[in-house]
Amino acid sequence: MANENSAYVFIHLGGQWVPCGYLTIIEDRREVHATFQYGKRYLQRRDAIAIDPVQLPLGENLFRSRPASPLFGAIRDTAPDGWGRHLLARAAEPQSPGEFQYLTALPVEDRTGALGFGRSLEEGPAPINPGWPNYPPQGATLDLGDMIAAVDRIDKGENLPPRHRRFLLRGSSLGGAQPKAPTVHQGRRWIAKFGREREAWNTCRIEHATLRLAARCGIDVPNSKTLMVGNRDVFLIERFDRDSAGNPIPFISAATLLATDDLATGSYQEIAAQMRKHIAAPAVQDDLRQFFMRMVFNILCNNADDHIRNHGFIYLPGLGWRLSPAYDVVPQPDMGPKMPRNLTLGVGKDGSRLATLENALSVSPVFGLATADGRQVIERLKEVFLSGWEEVYLRWGVPEENFPFIKEAFVNHLR
């Protein structure tokens, strides 16, 4: 028997939450689909924006989702992924969450982007009680040390002590598969990423150093830092979906532009084609050039986890949709000299994923770059990257015992 649940959808515009539409999610065993309709008052607002420019353009009609994106892309972007779903499943025990609960049981202030959900227009955006025992999880306000302790217990399959159970909601509000949680540090909003206990590959410092190397190459990246908490590293990346006052900024992933949830599909060229449709003309050429640079950088650093949710776009008033700062840029250890290097996204002609600079150059005109210009961009990034990576990684504290593996990941394909 199908299970149907509905909620009002709110968006943060002009410094306040405003209702924008009504969402219904129908779940029949493993089959999920949704409907959405904008509110008439929202459509009359001069500052109204399409929350999903591809699947939910502004209009009065009732939208029905498709199998490739059963929750609609922009709605799905606000929901948790592997790590967050695991935490919510723990919070729901002995029950099992459905897609509606995964989406709506989360704290409003912590979720990605500028959408919220609620049962009533009067109450506004607020977590919807899923009816689980002990919901919402109670406990102490957690600092980074408490969060690390909670992550370790969860990784080991242990029960959390009562004071840590709040983490089951706090840590579940973001996308991605790795342990993370929103936090406030020095008055600003950050995402904290936690390394695993006794990991040989220092992910926190390597990701931080890689972003700093990307910045040196001219790629737009958020502020980031690493902190030592006890004897563990924590990687902090400043939230670019929040403004200086902490207000939410609309965000969509490249998955939303491609109207699919399949992380194994898509190419840089397909995303570039959608950027031409949805980024305003004065900015699109700059963003396309930046996107080409990110493709090249991912090849250079062997970031094979470059799937369609690891590229995003933010909405800026008066400017429209723009390419967001780069995020989740992490080198992957080399799989051996005989293994071909591939990215997750297609790089070259005909969707080839082969991670070579020649393959990237073959599609430079798609990004508005003549072949000679594309070659110049590639050569500049290659020179800055190869001449500077060791200095950058040493400066930001990457353990030297990781360097042989990093070097193999970075430069094997250039020999």
JSON list of N, CA and C in Angstrom, two decimals, residues 24-26 41 69 78 89 103 112 147 149 169 171-172 191 237 269 283 333 345 368 373 403:
[
{"chain": "A", "resi": 24, "resn": "THR", "atom": "N", "xyz": [4.39, 16.75, -2.28]},
{"chain": "A", "resi": 24, "resn": "THR", "atom": "CA", "xyz": [3.83, 15.46, -1.85]},
{"chain": "A", "resi": 24, "resn": "THR", "atom": "C", "xyz": [4.76, 14.34, -2.31]},
{"chain": "A", "resi": 25, "resn": "ILE", "atom": "N", "xyz": [5.10, 13.45, -1.41]},
{"chain": "A", "resi": 25, "resn": "ILE", "atom": "CA", "xyz": [5.96, 12.31, -1.72]},
{"chain": "A", "resi": 25, "resn": "ILE", "atom": "C", "xyz": [5.15, 11.03, -1.53]},
{"chain": "A", "resi": 26, "resn": "ILE", "atom": "N", "xyz": [5.12, 10.22, -2.57]},
{"chain": "A", "resi": 26, "resn": "ILE", "atom": "CA", "xyz": [4.39, 8.95, -2.55]},
{"chain": "A", "resi": 26, "resn": "ILE", "atom": "C", "xyz": [5.41, 7.82, -2.59]},
{"chain": "A", "resi": 41, "resn": "ARG", "atom": "N", "xyz": [0.69, 33.01, -4.42]},
{"chain": "A", "resi": 41, "resn": "ARG", "atom": "CA", "xyz": [1.28, 34.23, -3.87]},
{"chain": "A", "resi": 41, "resn": "ARG", "atom": "C", "xyz": [2.78, 34.28, -4.15]},
{"chain": "A", "resi": 69, "resn": "SER", "atom": "N", "xyz": [14.82, 11.17, -11.33]},
{"chain": "A", "resi": 69, "resn": "SER", "atom": "CA", "xyz": [14.97, 12.11, -10.22]},
{"chain": "A", "resi": 69, "resn": "SER", "atom": "C", "xyz": [13.66, 12.14, -9.45]},
{"chain": "A", "resi": 78, "resn": "THR", "atom": "N", "xyz": [18.73, 18.91, -0.84]},
{"chain": "A", "resi": 78, "resn": "THR", "atom": "CA", "xyz": [18.64, 19.29, 0.57]},
{"chain": "A", "resi": 78, "resn": "THR", "atom": "C", "xyz": [18.64, 18.08, 1.50]},
{"chain": "A", "resi": 89, "resn": "ALA", "atom": "N", "xyz": [18.99, 6.58, 10.16]},
{"chain": "A", "resi": 89, "resn": "ALA", "atom": "CA", "xyz": [18.54, 5.21, 10.38]},
{"chain": "A", "resi": 89, "resn": "ALA", "atom": "C", "xyz": [18.82, 4.77, 11.81]},
{"chain": "A", "resi": 103, "resn": "LEU", "atom": "N", "xyz": [14.01, 13.38, 4.49]},
{"chain": "A", "resi": 103, "resn": "LEU", "atom": "CA", "xyz": [14.02, 14.77, 4.02]},
{"chain": "A", "resi": 103, "resn": "LEU", "atom": "C", "xyz": [13.59, 15.76, 5.08]},
{"chain": "A", "resi": 112, "resn": "THR", "atom": "N", "xyz": [21.54, 21.81, 3.71]},
{"chain": "A", "resi": 112, "resn": "THR", "atom": "CA", "xyz": [22.19, 22.47, 2.59]},
{"chain": "A", "resi": 112, "resn": "THR", "atom": "C", "xyz": [21.22, 23.38, 1.85]},
{"chain": "A", "resi": 147, "resn": "MET", "atom": "N", "xyz": [31.92, 15.51, 18.88]},
{"chain": "A", "resi": 147, "resn": "MET", "atom": "CA", "xyz": [31.55, 14.98, 17.58]},
{"chain": "A", "resi": 147, "resn": "MET", "atom": "C", "xyz": [32.50, 13.87, 17.14]},
{"chain": "A", "resi": 149, "resn": "ALA", "atom": "N", "xyz": [34.16, 11.87, 19.09]},
{"chain": "A", "resi": 149, "resn": "ALA", "atom": "CA", "xyz": [33.82, 10.70, 19.91]},
{"chain": "A", "resi": 149, "resn": "ALA", "atom": "C", "xyz": [32.57, 10.01, 19.36]},
{"chain": "A", "resi": 169, "resn": "LEU", "atom": "N", "xyz": [21.00, 13.72, 14.64]},
{"chain": "A", "resi": 169, "resn": "LEU", "atom": "CA", "xyz": [20.36, 14.69, 13.76]},
{"chain": "A", "resi": 169, "resn": "LEU", "atom": "C", "xyz": [21.35, 15.73, 13.27]},
{"chain": "A", "resi": 171, "resn": "GLY", "atom": "N", "xyz": [24.54, 15.62, 12.74]},
{"chain": "A", "resi": 171, "resn": "GLY", "atom": "CA", "xyz": [25.49, 15.16, 11.73]},
{"chain": "A", "resi": 171, "resn": "GLY", "atom": "C", "xyz": [24.86, 14.62, 10.47]},
{"chain": "A", "resi": 172, "resn": "SER", "atom": "N", "xyz": [23.51, 14.61, 10.42]},
{"chain": "A", "resi": 172, "resn": "SER", "atom": "CA", "xyz": [22.84, 13.98, 9.28]},
{"chain": "A", "resi": 172, "resn": "SER", "atom": "C", "xyz": [22.34, 14.98, 8.26]},
{"chain": "A", "resi": 191, "resn": "ILE", "atom": "N", "xyz": [31.53, 23.66, 7.71]},
{"chain": "A", "resi": 191, "resn": "ILE", "atom": "CA", "xyz": [31.28, 22.22, 7.72]},
{"chain": "A", "resi": 191, "resn": "ILE", "atom": "C", "xyz": [32.54, 21.56, 8.25]},
{"chain": "A", "resi": 237, "resn": "ILE", "atom": "N", "xyz": [35.60, 23.64, 6.38]},
{"chain": "A", "resi": 237, "resn": "ILE", "atom": "CA", "xyz": [35.41, 24.36, 5.13]},
{"chain": "A", "resi": 237, "resn": "ILE", "atom": "C", "xyz": [34.26, 25.33, 5.33]},
{"chain": "A", "resi": 269, "resn": "GLN", "atom": "N", "xyz": [31.01, 18.20, -20.30]},
{"chain": "A", "resi": 269, "resn": "GLN", "atom": "CA", "xyz": [30.40, 18.88, -21.43]},
{"chain": "A", "resi": 269, "resn": "GLN", "atom": "C", "xyz": [28.90, 19.04, -21.26]},
{"chain": "A", "resi": 283, "resn": "ALA", "atom": "N", "xyz": [27.90, 36.42, -17.12]},
{"chain": "A", "resi": 283, "resn": "ALA", "atom": "CA", "xyz": [28.78, 35.63, -16.26]},
{"chain": "A", "resi": 283, "resn": "ALA", "atom": "C", "xyz": [29.12, 34.26, -16.82]},
{"chain": "A", "resi": 333, "resn": "PRO", "atom": "N", "xyz": [44.40, 7.79, -4.00]},
{"chain": "A", "resi": 333, "resn": "PRO", "atom": "CA", "xyz": [45.65, 7.03, -4.12]},
{"chain": "A", "resi": 333, "resn": "PRO", "atom": "C", "xyz": [45.69, 6.26, -5.43]},
{"chain": "A", "resi": 345, "resn": "LEU", "atom": "N", "xyz": [33.09, 11.72, -14.04]},
{"chain": "A", "resi": 345, "resn": "LEU", "atom": "CA", "xyz": [32.44, 12.45, -15.12]},
{"chain": "A", "resi": 345, "resn": "LEU", "atom": "C", "xyz": [33.19, 12.26, -16.43]},
{"chain": "A", "resi": 368, "resn": "GLY", "atom": "N", "xyz": [33.87, 27.37, -24.43]},
{"chain": "A", "resi": 368, "resn": "GLY", "atom": "CA", "xyz": [34.10, 28.69, -24.99]},
{"chain": "A", "resi": 368, "resn": "GLY", "atom": "C", "xyz": [35.56, 29.02, -25.18]},
{"chain": "A", "resi": 373, "resn": "ASP", "atom": "N", "xyz": [43.66, 28.45, -26.78]},
{"chain": "A", "resi": 373, "resn": "ASP", "atom": "CA", "xyz": [43.40, 28.99, -25.44]},
{"chain": "A", "resi": 373, "resn": "ASP", "atom": "C", "xyz": [43.30, 27.87, -24.41]},
{"chain": "A", "resi": 403, "resn": "PHE", "atom": "N", "xyz": [53.77, 11.55, 1.19]},
{"chain": "A", "resi": 403, "resn": "PHE", "atom": "CA", "xyz": [54.23, 12.16, -0.06]},
{"chain": "A", "resi": 403, "resn": "PHE", "atom": "C", "xyz": [54.46, 11.15, -1.19]}
]
